[in-house]
């Protein structure tokens, strides 16, 4: 939404990122509802019943959608979302058919005592057309009564059509059968087939959808304000580093033997953290920049050497709970290297042994036809296969036809002999 405002009002460059899509509208609605629900909740002691239900439901859906970048769920979630997204046109057809049946039922108004006749007509039509849950007498605006028979038991007394008139009864029966056959049987079964076909098509493209979703998530994270401020800060810092005298930097990097020994002792304090939290493979990428900055100063290195026991105790205090947590997840089937990779990328922003901001991710996706083109290709292929089968059957019949007539075979032999 912010990118759209900047592009439209501030004359920014036009791109696909500034388009107001469904995801942007959902995020904007989520933020607005979150603000309104929190603001209304602060004014009262009881739970807010206006904005909080919608906000809590959207929170769960947002949690589900945020996991689309995980391989264990994204490859199965994205085909489902894409299949439902491609069925919007069918939903529009269904809604218009329901609207037509609702309008006809509302005009007849068999339940005239309802305080909300439009909503009552809509609910009865939806129950019949979508859910298949209906009571024919209730649909006709009649209620079944109970009476006591000769044995003293209560038996149902079904209403008769004369109570509502023969014309209204016939009209309601026609609408009932048209809605049941047209929507409940035809459209609902066709919806199952359309969803199944769309899901099959998008399942074949699951890897493509997954890579595109990850690339889009990376682009969204890169476009956040804090990420832009961080990149600006790094640019300014690199300019200041280039402005310094390189000779002075080289002199500052030179370490004496005593300074080197104290630095090694300080590094030994962080061995528990290195083997549990960071991992030996990513040690240089995580602690390398801080180590070079700290050990450049002899005084700071000597002070850290003096508090060597404190640093070792803190390192053990951090490493032991993390080690227990990693061990419990390892027993559940998770890989320790993968969990360390996730912690380094999330906490220290390190991808492998390099800062994540300096890495480039290339998303290579093969070019494929669109969904509509795939459907068209399948239909064309079926038609061509059917035509080829027909041609082969005709040729087979044509080859068999001369052998069925002895006279034609003898005539062909005579012609061949005369020609020779």
mmCIF file of C-alpha atoms in Angstrom:
data_model
loop_
_atom_site.group_PDB
_atom_site.id
_atom_site.type_symbol
_atom_site.label_atom_id
_atom_site.label_comp_id
_atom_site.label_asym_id
_atom_site.label_seq_id
_atom_site.Cartn_x
_atom_site.Cartn_y
_atom_site.Cartn_z
ATOM 1 C CA UNK A 1 0.000 0.000 0.000
ATOM 2 C CA UNK A 2 2.871 2.365 0.823
ATOM 3 C CA UNK A 3 4.581 1.533 -2.459
ATOM 4 C CA UNK A 4 1.338 2.201 -4.312
ATOM 5 C CA UNK A 5 0.916 5.583 -2.592
ATOM 6 C CA UNK A 6 4.487 6.548 -3.396
ATOM 7 C CA UNK A 7 4.162 5.453 -7.009
ATOM 8 C CA UNK A 8 0.880 7.273 -7.620
ATOM 9 C CA UNK A 9 1.366 10.434 -5.594
ATOM 10 C CA UNK A 10 5.125 10.963 -5.542
ATOM 11 C CA UNK A 11 5.854 10.057 -9.124
ATOM 12 C CA UNK A 12 7.883 6.961 -8.292
ATOM 13 C CA UNK A 13 8.792 4.354 -10.852
ATOM 14 C CA UNK A 14 6.001 2.076 -11.934
ATOM 15 C CA UNK A 15 6.540 -1.599 -11.371
ATOM 16 C CA UNK A 16 4.665 -4.706 -10.467
ATOM 17 C CA UNK A 17 5.576 -4.225 -6.787
ATOM 18 C CA UNK A 18 3.420 -1.091 -6.537
ATOM 19 C CA UNK A 19 0.323 -2.857 -7.837
ATOM 20 C CA UNK A 20 -2.523 -3.069 -5.359
ATOM 21 C CA UNK A 21 -3.011 -6.833 -5.356
ATOM 22 C CA UNK A 22 -5.040 -9.151 -3.205
ATOM 23 C CA UNK A 23 -2.161 -9.732 -0.780
ATOM 24 C CA UNK A 24 -1.639 -5.983 -0.264
ATOM 25 C CA UNK A 25 -5.331 -5.451 0.388
ATOM 26 C CA UNK A 26 -5.365 -8.343 2.857
ATOM 27 C CA UNK A 27 -2.315 -6.950 4.696
ATOM 28 C CA UNK A 28 -3.862 -3.481 4.842
ATOM 29 C CA UNK A 29 -7.143 -4.896 6.160
ATOM 30 C CA UNK A 30 -5.228 -6.973 8.729
ATOM 31 C CA UNK A 31 -3.375 -3.894 10.017
ATOM 32 C CA UNK A 32 -6.527 -1.751 10.192
ATOM 33 C CA UNK A 33 -8.512 -4.448 12.007
ATOM 34 C CA UNK A 34 -5.608 -5.066 14.374
ATOM 35 C CA UNK A 35 -5.421 -1.387 15.298
ATOM 36 C CA UNK A 36 -9.192 -1.111 15.766
ATOM 37 C CA UNK A 37 -9.434 -4.308 17.821
ATOM 38 C CA UNK A 38 -6.569 -3.317 20.140
ATOM 39 C CA UNK A 39 -7.934 0.220 20.505
ATOM 40 C CA UNK A 40 -11.445 -1.032 21.345
ATOM 41 C CA UNK A 41 -10.075 -3.673 23.721
ATOM 42 C CA UNK A 42 -8.182 -1.042 25.713
ATOM 43 C CA UNK A 43 -11.434 0.806 26.349
ATOM 44 C CA UNK A 44 -13.262 -2.134 27.955
ATOM 45 C CA UNK A 45 -12.648 -5.117 30.205
ATOM 46 C CA UNK A 46 -14.576 -7.727 28.233
ATOM 47 C CA UNK A 47 -13.492 -9.137 24.901
ATOM 48 C CA UNK A 48 -14.339 -6.987 21.940
ATOM 49 C CA UNK A 49 -17.030 -8.636 19.807
ATOM 50 C CA UNK A 50 -16.849 -6.331 16.789
ATOM 51 C CA UNK A 51 -13.282 -6.320 15.450
ATOM 52 C CA UNK A 52 -11.559 -8.958 17.570
ATOM 53 C CA UNK A 53 -13.271 -12.041 16.030
ATOM 54 C CA UNK A 54 -12.292 -11.030 12.481
ATOM 55 C CA UNK A 55 -8.788 -10.031 13.563
ATOM 56 C CA UNK A 56 -8.158 -13.314 15.402
ATOM 57 C CA UNK A 57 -9.422 -15.364 12.445
ATOM 58 C CA UNK A 58 -7.206 -13.399 10.037
ATOM 59 C CA UNK A 59 -4.240 -13.937 12.363
ATOM 60 C CA UNK A 60 -4.524 -17.714 11.995
ATOM 61 C CA UNK A 61 -4.903 -17.424 8.225
ATOM 62 C CA UNK A 62 -1.926 -15.087 8.078
ATOM 63 C CA UNK A 63 0.136 -17.601 10.055
ATOM 64 C CA UNK A 64 -0.803 -20.312 7.566
ATOM 65 C CA UNK A 65 0.032 -18.121 4.570
ATOM 66 C CA UNK A 66 3.367 -17.032 6.060
ATOM 67 C CA UNK A 67 4.490 -20.696 6.045
ATOM 68 C CA UNK A 68 4.251 -20.891 2.246
ATOM 69 C CA UNK A 69 8.013 -20.393 2.020
ATOM 70 C CA UNK A 70 8.745 -23.541 4.024
ATOM 71 C CA UNK A 71 9.479 -26.576 1.867
ATOM 72 C CA UNK A 72 7.571 -29.010 4.090
ATOM 73 C CA UNK A 73 4.323 -27.050 3.605
ATOM 74 C CA UNK A 74 4.750 -24.679 0.656
ATOM 75 C CA UNK A 75 4.903 -27.417 -1.977
ATOM 76 C CA UNK A 76 1.476 -28.650 -0.800
ATOM 77 C CA UNK A 77 -0.150 -25.354 0.184
ATOM 78 C CA UNK A 78 0.569 -23.308 -2.949
ATOM 79 C CA UNK A 79 -1.159 -25.715 -5.396
ATOM 80 C CA UNK A 80 -4.288 -25.579 -3.213
ATOM 81 C CA UNK A 81 -4.315 -21.768 -3.166
ATOM 82 C CA UNK A 82 -3.658 -21.578 -6.906
ATOM 83 C CA UNK A 83 -6.420 -24.077 -7.666
ATOM 84 C CA UNK A 84 -8.932 -22.097 -5.603
ATOM 85 C CA UNK A 85 -7.755 -18.836 -7.195
ATOM 86 C CA UNK A 86 -8.394 -20.212 -10.686
ATOM 87 C CA UNK A 87 -11.952 -21.176 -9.724
ATOM 88 C CA UNK A 88 -13.191 -17.616 -9.117
ATOM 89 C CA UNK A 89 -15.022 -17.557 -12.448
ATOM 90 C CA UNK A 90 -16.907 -20.711 -11.509
ATOM 91 C CA UNK A 91 -17.802 -19.187 -8.136
ATOM 92 C CA UNK A 92 -19.181 -16.153 -9.969
ATOM 93 C CA UNK A 93 -21.416 -18.406 -12.087
ATOM 94 C CA UNK A 94 -22.631 -20.167 -8.934
ATOM 95 C CA UNK A 95 -23.370 -16.891 -7.157
ATOM 96 C CA UNK A 96 -25.384 -15.569 -10.088
ATOM 97 C CA UNK A 97 -27.393 -18.804 -10.274
ATOM 98 C CA UNK A 98 -28.090 -18.564 -6.540
ATOM 99 C CA UNK A 99 -29.124 -14.934 -6.984
ATOM 100 C CA UNK A 100 -31.620 -15.875 -9.690
ATOM 101 C CA UNK A 101 -33.175 -18.630 -7.557
ATOM 102 C CA UNK A 102 -33.245 -16.355 -4.498
ATOM 103 C CA UNK A 103 -34.937 -13.552 -6.425
ATOM 104 C CA UNK A 104 -37.661 -15.869 -7.727
ATOM 105 C CA UNK A 105 -38.224 -17.353 -4.256
ATOM 106 C CA UNK A 106 -38.368 -13.883 -2.681
ATOM 107 C CA UNK A 107 -41.038 -12.695 -5.107
ATOM 108 C CA UNK A 108 -43.254 -15.663 -4.291
ATOM 109 C CA UNK A 109 -42.680 -14.975 -0.559
ATOM 110 C CA UNK A 110 -44.126 -18.219 0.831
ATOM 111 C CA UNK A 111 -42.999 -17.304 4.367
ATOM 112 C CA UNK A 112 -44.574 -13.899 4.654
ATOM 113 C CA UNK A 113 -44.245 -13.732 8.439
ATOM 114 C CA UNK A 114 -40.407 -13.631 8.369
ATOM 115 C CA UNK A 115 -39.018 -10.298 9.619
ATOM 116 C CA UNK A 116 -36.158 -10.487 7.061
ATOM 117 C CA UNK A 117 -37.728 -11.870 3.885
ATOM 118 C CA UNK A 118 -34.666 -11.316 1.657
ATOM 119 C CA UNK A 119 -32.296 -13.050 4.038
ATOM 120 C CA UNK A 120 -34.820 -15.833 4.629
ATOM 121 C CA UNK A 121 -35.116 -16.439 0.878
ATOM 122 C CA UNK A 122 -31.330 -16.441 0.560
ATOM 123 C CA UNK A 123 -30.789 -18.934 3.404
ATOM 124 C CA UNK A 124 -33.421 -21.322 2.088
ATOM 125 C CA UNK A 125 -31.910 -21.191 -1.409
ATOM 126 C CA UNK A 126 -28.361 -21.715 -0.130
ATOM 127 C CA UNK A 127 -29.439 -24.606 2.066
ATOM 128 C CA UNK A 128 -31.093 -26.257 -0.928
ATOM 129 C CA UNK A 129 -28.536 -25.424 -3.632
ATOM 130 C CA UNK A 130 -25.182 -25.542 -1.831
ATOM 131 C CA UNK A 131 -25.580 -27.735 1.236
ATOM 132 C CA UNK A 132 -28.431 -29.991 0.125
ATOM 133 C CA UNK A 133 -30.112 -29.430 3.507
ATOM 134 C CA UNK A 134 -33.791 -28.668 3.037
ATOM 135 C CA UNK A 135 -37.286 -29.365 4.323
ATOM 136 C CA UNK A 136 -39.806 -29.262 1.493
ATOM 137 C CA UNK A 137 -42.663 -28.105 3.698
ATOM 138 C CA UNK A 138 -40.502 -25.377 5.228
ATOM 139 C CA UNK A 139 -39.429 -24.370 1.713
ATOM 140 C CA UNK A 140 -43.099 -24.006 0.781
ATOM 141 C CA UNK A 141 -43.744 -21.818 3.810
ATOM 142 C CA UNK A 142 -45.664 -24.492 5.707
ATOM 143 C CA UNK A 143 -44.996 -26.101 9.061
ATOM 144 C CA UNK A 144 -45.754 -29.674 10.042
ATOM 145 C CA UNK A 145 -48.205 -29.947 12.945
ATOM 146 C CA UNK A 146 -48.719 -32.787 15.400
ATOM 147 C CA UNK A 147 -52.016 -34.262 16.535
ATOM 148 C CA UNK A 148 -53.078 -36.997 18.941
ATOM 149 C CA UNK A 149 -54.429 -40.116 17.278
ATOM 150 C CA UNK A 150 -56.855 -42.684 18.660
ATOM 151 C CA UNK A 151 -54.104 -44.468 20.587
ATOM 152 C CA UNK A 152 -53.040 -41.275 22.340
ATOM 153 C CA UNK A 153 -49.758 -40.846 20.483
ATOM 154 C CA UNK A 154 -48.560 -37.681 18.774
ATOM 155 C CA UNK A 155 -48.322 -38.182 15.014
ATOM 156 C CA UNK A 156 -47.212 -35.661 12.381
ATOM 157 C CA UNK A 157 -49.883 -34.020 10.291
ATOM 158 C CA UNK A 158 -48.380 -32.973 6.974
ATOM 159 C CA UNK A 159 -49.784 -29.771 5.435
ATOM 160 C CA UNK A 160 -51.736 -29.900 2.181
ATOM 161 C CA UNK A 161 -50.932 -27.833 -0.939
ATOM 162 C CA UNK A 162 -54.337 -26.136 -0.861
ATOM 163 C CA UNK A 163 -53.230 -23.977 2.065
ATOM 164 C CA UNK A 164 -50.870 -21.957 -0.149
ATOM 165 C CA UNK A 165 -52.814 -22.179 -3.398
ATOM 166 C CA UNK A 166 -52.269 -24.359 -6.436
ATOM 167 C CA UNK A 167 -50.481 -21.640 -8.445
ATOM 168 C CA UNK A 168 -47.895 -20.895 -5.733
ATOM 169 C CA UNK A 169 -47.482 -24.612 -5.067
ATOM 170 C CA UNK A 170 -46.655 -25.385 -8.716
ATOM 171 C CA UNK A 171 -44.335 -22.394 -8.951
ATOM 172 C CA UNK A 172 -42.444 -23.410 -5.800
ATOM 173 C CA UNK A 173 -42.128 -26.986 -7.010
ATOM 174 C CA UNK A 174 -40.632 -25.806 -10.308
ATOM 175 C CA UNK A 175 -38.119 -23.563 -8.502
ATOM 176 C CA UNK A 176 -37.316 -26.382 -6.102
ATOM 177 C CA UNK A 177 -36.508 -28.884 -8.854
ATOM 178 C CA UNK A 178 -34.615 -26.370 -10.989
ATOM 179 C CA UNK A 179 -32.482 -25.296 -8.035
ATOM 180 C CA UNK A 180 -31.868 -28.867 -6.892
ATOM 181 C CA UNK A 181 -30.938 -30.199 -10.309
ATOM 182 C CA UNK A 182 -29.193 -27.103 -11.689
ATOM 183 C CA UNK A 183 -27.130 -26.073 -8.645
ATOM 184 C CA UNK A 184 -26.976 -29.007 -6.239
ATOM 185 C CA UNK A 185 -26.363 -31.727 -8.817
ATOM 186 C CA UNK A 186 -24.826 -30.035 -11.863
ATOM 187 C CA UNK A 187 -22.834 -27.087 -10.525
ATOM 188 C CA UNK A 188 -21.618 -28.704 -7.300
ATOM 189 C CA UNK A 189 -20.379 -31.836 -9.066
ATOM 190 C CA UNK A 190 -18.850 -29.711 -11.793
ATOM 191 C CA UNK A 191 -17.103 -27.674 -9.087
ATOM 192 C CA UNK A 192 -15.471 -30.827 -7.746
ATOM 193 C CA UNK A 193 -14.229 -31.679 -11.228
ATOM 194 C CA UNK A 194 -12.902 -28.156 -11.891
ATOM 195 C CA UNK A 195 -11.085 -28.024 -8.555
ATOM 196 C CA UNK A 196 -9.607 -31.470 -9.134
ATOM 197 C CA UNK A 197 -8.358 -30.514 -12.595
ATOM 198 C CA UNK A 198 -6.885 -27.216 -11.373
ATOM 199 C CA UNK A 199 -5.185 -28.925 -8.440
ATOM 200 C CA UNK A 200 -3.673 -31.539 -10.748
ATOM 201 C CA UNK A 201 -2.302 -28.855 -13.053
ATOM 202 C CA UNK A 202 -0.823 -26.766 -10.248
ATOM 203 C CA UNK A 203 0.607 -29.814 -8.487
ATOM 204 C CA UNK A 204 2.778 -30.383 -11.556
ATOM 205 C CA UNK A 205 3.951 -26.763 -11.199
ATOM 206 C CA UNK A 206 4.456 -26.928 -7.414
ATOM 207 C CA UNK A 207 8.221 -26.373 -7.589
ATOM 208 C CA UNK A 208 7.769 -23.329 -9.837
ATOM 209 C CA UNK A 209 5.144 -21.850 -7.511
ATOM 210 C CA UNK A 210 7.336 -22.526 -4.490
ATOM 211 C CA UNK A 211 10.412 -20.797 -5.960
ATOM 212 C CA UNK A 212 8.345 -17.802 -7.034
ATOM 213 C CA UNK A 213 6.749 -17.538 -3.586
ATOM 214 C CA UNK A 214 10.173 -17.561 -1.915
ATOM 215 C CA UNK A 215 11.482 -14.922 -4.318
ATOM 216 C CA UNK A 216 8.448 -12.751 -3.612
ATOM 217 C CA UNK A 217 8.939 -13.111 0.149
ATOM 218 C CA UNK A 218 12.599 -12.097 -0.171
ATOM 219 C CA UNK A 219 11.577 -9.069 -2.210
ATOM 220 C CA UNK A 220 9.011 -8.090 0.431
ATOM 221 C CA UNK A 221 11.590 -8.356 3.220
ATOM 222 C CA UNK A 222 14.053 -6.325 1.187
ATOM 223 C CA UNK A 223 11.464 -3.582 0.621
ATOM 224 C CA UNK A 224 10.746 -3.075 4.326
ATOM 225 C CA UNK A 225 11.806 0.269 5.860
ATOM 226 C CA UNK A 226 14.219 -1.271 8.377
ATOM 227 C CA UNK A 227 15.972 -3.186 5.599
ATOM 228 C CA UNK A 228 16.401 -0.006 3.579
ATOM 229 C CA UNK A 229 17.781 1.845 6.605
ATOM 230 C CA UNK A 230 20.199 -1.006 7.224
ATOM 231 C CA UNK A 231 21.447 -0.882 3.619
ATOM 232 C CA UNK A 232 21.869 2.881 3.854
ATOM 233 C CA UNK A 233 23.856 2.488 7.062
ATOM 234 C CA UNK A 234 26.141 -0.082 5.439
ATOM 235 C CA UNK A 235 26.750 2.182 2.466
ATOM 236 C CA UNK A 236 27.724 5.083 4.714
ATOM 237 C CA UNK A 237 29.992 2.841 6.762
ATOM 238 C CA UNK A 238 31.724 1.472 3.665
ATOM 239 C CA UNK A 239 32.308 5.020 2.387
ATOM 240 C CA UNK A 240 33.901 5.982 5.703
ATOM 241 C CA UNK A 241 36.079 2.866 5.626
ATOM 242 C CA UNK A 242 37.283 3.710 2.114
ATOM 243 C CA UNK A 243 38.087 7.243 3.189
ATOM 244 C CA UNK A 244 40.552 5.982 5.813
ATOM 245 C CA UNK A 245 44.228 5.552 5.048
ATOM 246 C CA UNK A 246 44.781 1.895 4.014
ATOM 247 C CA UNK A 247 48.322 1.988 5.406
ATOM 248 C CA UNK A 248 47.066 2.936 8.848
ATOM 249 C CA UNK A 249 44.537 0.113 8.652
ATOM 250 C CA UNK A 250 47.262 -2.414 7.851
ATOM 251 C CA UNK A 251 49.371 -1.170 10.749
ATOM 252 C CA UNK A 252 46.398 -1.479 13.081
ATOM 253 C CA UNK A 253 45.827 -5.060 11.949
ATOM 254 C CA UNK A 254 49.317 -6.171 12.879
ATOM 255 C CA UNK A 255 49.262 -8.122 16.178
ATOM 256 C CA UNK A 256 52.127 -8.850 18.506
ATOM 257 C CA UNK A 257 52.715 -12.286 20.040
ATOM 258 C CA UNK A 258 51.339 -11.259 23.439
ATOM 259 C CA UNK A 259 48.289 -9.677 21.846
ATOM 260 C CA UNK A 260 47.710 -12.832 19.803
ATOM 261 C CA UNK A 261 47.874 -15.063 22.876
ATOM 262 C CA UNK A 262 45.357 -12.998 24.805
ATOM 263 C CA UNK A 263 43.044 -12.990 21.789
ATOM 264 C CA UNK A 264 43.230 -16.774 21.497
ATOM 265 C CA UNK A 265 42.373 -17.156 25.206
ATOM 266 C CA UNK A 266 39.358 -14.881 24.765
ATOM 267 C CA UNK A 267 38.219 -16.913 21.768
ATOM 268 C CA UNK A 268 38.398 -20.109 23.809
ATOM 269 C CA UNK A 269 35.647 -18.685 26.044
ATOM 270 C CA UNK A 270 33.172 -18.867 23.173
ATOM 271 C CA UNK A 271 33.820 -22.497 22.233
ATOM 272 C CA UNK A 272 30.562 -23.761 23.856
ATOM 273 C CA UNK A 273 28.558 -21.179 21.922
ATOM 274 C CA UNK A 274 30.456 -21.999 18.741
ATOM 275 C CA UNK A 275 29.667 -25.731 18.875
ATOM 276 C CA UNK A 276 26.007 -25.402 19.992
ATOM 277 C CA UNK A 277 24.445 -22.140 18.802
ATOM 278 C CA UNK A 278 26.543 -21.065 15.820
ATOM 279 C CA UNK A 279 28.216 -24.230 14.595
ATOM 280 C CA UNK A 280 31.809 -24.706 13.557
ATOM 281 C CA UNK A 281 31.005 -24.209 9.862
ATOM 282 C CA UNK A 282 29.508 -20.748 10.351
ATOM 283 C CA UNK A 283 31.888 -19.512 13.037
ATOM 284 C CA UNK A 284 33.910 -17.267 10.781
ATOM 285 C CA UNK A 285 30.836 -15.772 9.112
ATOM 286 C CA UNK A 286 29.121 -14.943 12.436
ATOM 287 C CA UNK A 287 32.017 -13.943 14.703
ATOM 288 C CA UNK A 288 34.544 -12.890 12.068
ATOM 289 C CA UNK A 289 33.537 -9.191 11.746
ATOM 290 C CA UNK A 290 33.174 -8.701 15.528
ATOM 291 C CA UNK A 291 36.435 -10.539 16.197
ATOM 292 C CA UNK A 292 38.410 -8.320 13.813
ATOM 293 C CA UNK A 293 36.916 -5.150 15.243
ATOM 294 C CA UNK A 294 37.518 -6.112 18.880
ATOM 295 C CA UNK A 295 40.987 -7.600 18.572
ATOM 296 C CA UNK A 296 42.186 -4.581 16.648
ATOM 297 C CA UNK A 297 42.358 -2.736 19.982
ATOM 298 C CA UNK A 298 44.911 -4.075 22.438
ATOM 299 C CA UNK A 299 43.316 -2.474 25.483
ATOM 300 C CA UNK A 300 39.897 -3.986 24.805
ATOM 301 C CA UNK A 301 41.466 -7.393 24.168
ATOM 302 C CA UNK A 302 43.337 -7.230 27.479
ATOM 303 C CA UNK A 303 40.157 -6.275 29.379
ATOM 304 C CA UNK A 304 38.333 -9.245 27.875
ATOM 305 C CA UNK A 305 41.265 -11.446 28.907
ATOM 306 C CA UNK A 306 40.873 -10.297 32.501
ATOM 307 C CA UNK A 307 37.178 -11.325 32.625
ATOM 308 C CA UNK A 308 37.912 -14.684 30.994
ATOM 309 C CA UNK A 309 36.052 -16.737 33.697
ATOM 310 C CA UNK A 310 32.957 -14.545 33.433
ATOM 311 C CA UNK A 311 32.832 -14.899 29.644
ATOM 312 C CA UNK A 312 33.265 -18.670 29.925
ATOM 313 C CA UNK A 313 30.444 -18.932 32.484
ATOM 314 C CA UNK A 314 28.139 -16.832 30.310
ATOM 315 C CA UNK A 315 28.992 -18.938 27.294
ATOM 316 C CA UNK A 316 28.168 -22.141 29.184
ATOM 317 C CA UNK A 317 24.936 -20.620 30.512
ATOM 318 C CA UNK A 318 23.824 -19.896 26.955
ATOM 319 C CA UNK A 319 25.121 -23.114 25.403
ATOM 320 C CA UNK A 320 23.591 -25.626 27.824
ATOM 321 C CA UNK A 321 19.888 -24.691 27.322
ATOM 322 C CA UNK A 322 20.415 -24.387 23.573
ATOM 323 C CA UNK A 323 22.110 -27.797 23.496
ATOM 324 C CA UNK A 324 19.191 -29.372 25.384
ATOM 325 C CA UNK A 325 16.718 -27.758 22.998
ATOM 326 C CA UNK A 326 18.649 -28.918 19.943
ATOM 327 C CA UNK A 327 18.861 -32.418 21.348
ATOM 328 C CA UNK A 328 15.097 -32.574 21.922
ATOM 329 C CA UNK A 329 14.406 -31.383 18.364
ATOM 330 C CA UNK A 330 17.000 -33.843 17.053
ATOM 331 C CA UNK A 331 15.117 -36.679 18.711
ATOM 332 C CA UNK A 332 11.986 -35.490 16.890
ATOM 333 C CA UNK A 333 13.748 -35.817 13.540
ATOM 334 C CA UNK A 334 15.185 -32.329 12.940
ATOM 335 C CA UNK A 335 18.757 -31.847 11.761
ATOM 336 C CA UNK A 336 21.111 -29.896 14.033
ATOM 337 C CA UNK A 337 22.842 -28.248 11.050
ATOM 338 C CA UNK A 338 19.500 -27.019 9.759
ATOM 339 C CA UNK A 339 18.490 -25.548 13.124
ATOM 340 C CA UNK A 340 21.876 -23.810 13.466
ATOM 341 C CA UNK A 341 21.488 -22.451 9.952
ATOM 342 C CA UNK A 342 18.035 -21.065 10.826
ATOM 343 C CA UNK A 343 19.330 -19.411 14.033
ATOM 344 C CA UNK A 344 22.324 -17.856 12.273
ATOM 345 C CA UNK A 345 20.160 -16.506 9.470
ATOM 346 C CA UNK A 346 17.475 -15.194 11.833
ATOM 347 C CA UNK A 347 19.593 -13.809 14.680
ATOM 348 C CA UNK A 348 22.933 -12.933 13.074
ATOM 349 C CA UNK A 349 21.727 -12.509 9.452
ATOM 350 C CA UNK A 350 24.482 -14.773 8.119
ATOM 351 C CA UNK A 351 23.910 -16.970 5.051
ATOM 352 C CA UNK A 352 26.602 -19.643 5.057
ATOM 353 C CA UNK A 353 29.839 -17.788 5.872
ATOM 354 C CA UNK A 354 28.818 -14.452 4.357
ATOM 355 C CA UNK A 355 26.429 -11.717 5.510
ATOM 356 C CA UNK A 356 22.978 -12.306 4.046
ATOM 357 C CA UNK A 357 22.821 -8.717 2.783
ATOM 358 C CA UNK A 358 25.816 -9.320 0.516
ATOM 359 C CA UNK A 359 24.488 -12.576 -0.967
ATOM 360 C CA UNK A 360 22.550 -12.862 -4.195
ATOM 361 C CA UNK A 361 19.896 -15.518 -4.692
ATOM 362 C CA UNK A 362 19.100 -16.526 -8.245
ATOM 363 C CA UNK A 363 15.670 -18.086 -8.802
ATOM 364 C CA UNK A 364 15.840 -20.149 -11.989
ATOM 365 C CA UNK A 365 12.404 -21.203 -13.173
ATOM 366 C CA UNK A 366 11.780 -22.911 -16.479
ATOM 367 C CA UNK A 367 9.361 -21.226 -18.831
ATOM 368 C CA UNK A 368 6.032 -22.997 -18.957
ATOM 369 C CA UNK A 369 2.706 -22.362 -20.554
ATOM 370 C CA UNK A 370 -0.066 -20.811 -18.553
ATOM 371 C CA UNK A 371 -2.861 -22.768 -16.965
ATOM 372 C CA UNK A 372 -5.341 -21.910 -19.698
ATOM 373 C CA UNK A 373 -2.791 -22.847 -22.355
ATOM 374 C CA UNK A 374 -2.185 -26.166 -20.596
ATOM 375 C CA UNK A 375 -5.904 -26.901 -20.664
ATOM 376 C CA UNK A 376 -6.010 -25.988 -24.338
ATOM 377 C CA UNK A 377 -3.003 -28.180 -25.081
ATOM 378 C CA UNK A 378 -4.637 -31.134 -23.328
ATOM 379 C CA UNK A 379 -7.850 -30.680 -25.318
ATOM 380 C CA UNK A 380 -5.965 -30.326 -28.616
ATOM 381 C CA UNK A 381 -3.889 -33.394 -27.819
ATOM 382 C CA UNK A 382 -7.004 -35.433 -27.080
ATOM 383 C CA UNK A 383 -8.624 -34.260 -30.343
ATOM 384 C CA UNK A 384 -5.517 -35.095 -32.360
ATOM 385 C CA UNK A 385 -5.241 -38.523 -30.755
ATOM 386 C CA UNK A 386 -8.912 -39.187 -31.510
ATOM 387 C CA UNK A 387 -8.466 -38.110 -35.141
ATOM 388 C CA UNK A 388 -5.360 -40.274 -35.482
ATOM 389 C CA UNK A 389 -7.250 -43.234 -34.086
ATOM 390 C CA UNK A 390 -10.096 -42.668 -36.556
ATOM 391 C CA UNK A 391 -7.652 -42.488 -39.482
ATOM 392 C CA UNK A 392 -5.935 -45.692 -38.409
ATOM 393 C CA UNK A 393 -9.274 -47.481 -38.127
ATOM 394 C CA UNK A 394 -10.284 -46.303 -41.606
ATOM 395 C CA UNK A 395 -6.975 -47.455 -43.067
ATOM 396 C CA UNK A 396 -7.331 -50.808 -41.362
ATOM 397 C CA UNK A 397 -10.820 -51.209 -42.788
ATOM 398 C CA UNK A 398 -9.569 -50.162 -46.232
ATOM 399 C CA UNK A 399 -6.834 -52.815 -46.157
ATOM 400 C CA UNK A 400 -9.286 -55.469 -45.065
ATOM 401 C CA UNK A 401 -11.964 -54.583 -47.647
ATOM 402 C CA UNK A 402 -10.295 -56.149 -50.808
ATOM 403 C CA UNK A 403 -9.701 -59.461 -49.049
ATOM 404 C CA UNK A 404 -13.373 -59.683 -48.200
ATOM 405 C CA UNK A 405 -14.398 -59.886 -51.911
ATOM 406 C CA UNK A 406 -12.890 -62.803 -53.924
ATOM 407 C CA UNK A 407 -14.034 -61.254 -57.211
ATOM 408 C CA UNK A 408 -12.107 -58.055 -56.571
ATOM 409 C CA UNK A 409 -9.018 -60.043 -55.560
ATOM 410 C CA UNK A 410 -9.140 -62.087 -58.804
ATOM 411 C CA UNK A 411 -9.650 -58.934 -60.858
ATOM 412 C CA UNK A 412 -6.625 -57.302 -59.218
ATOM 413 C CA UNK A 413 -4.503 -60.375 -59.954
ATOM 414 C CA UNK A 414 -5.611 -60.332 -63.600
ATOM 415 C CA UNK A 415 -4.703 -56.712 -64.015
ATOM 416 C CA UNK A 416 -1.319 -57.313 -62.482
ATOM 417 C CA UNK A 417 -0.686 -60.305 -64.790
ATOM 418 C CA UNK A 418 -1.729 -58.356 -67.865
ATOM 419 C CA UNK A 419 0.555 -55.527 -66.918
ATOM 420 C CA UNK A 420 3.500 -57.859 -66.544
#
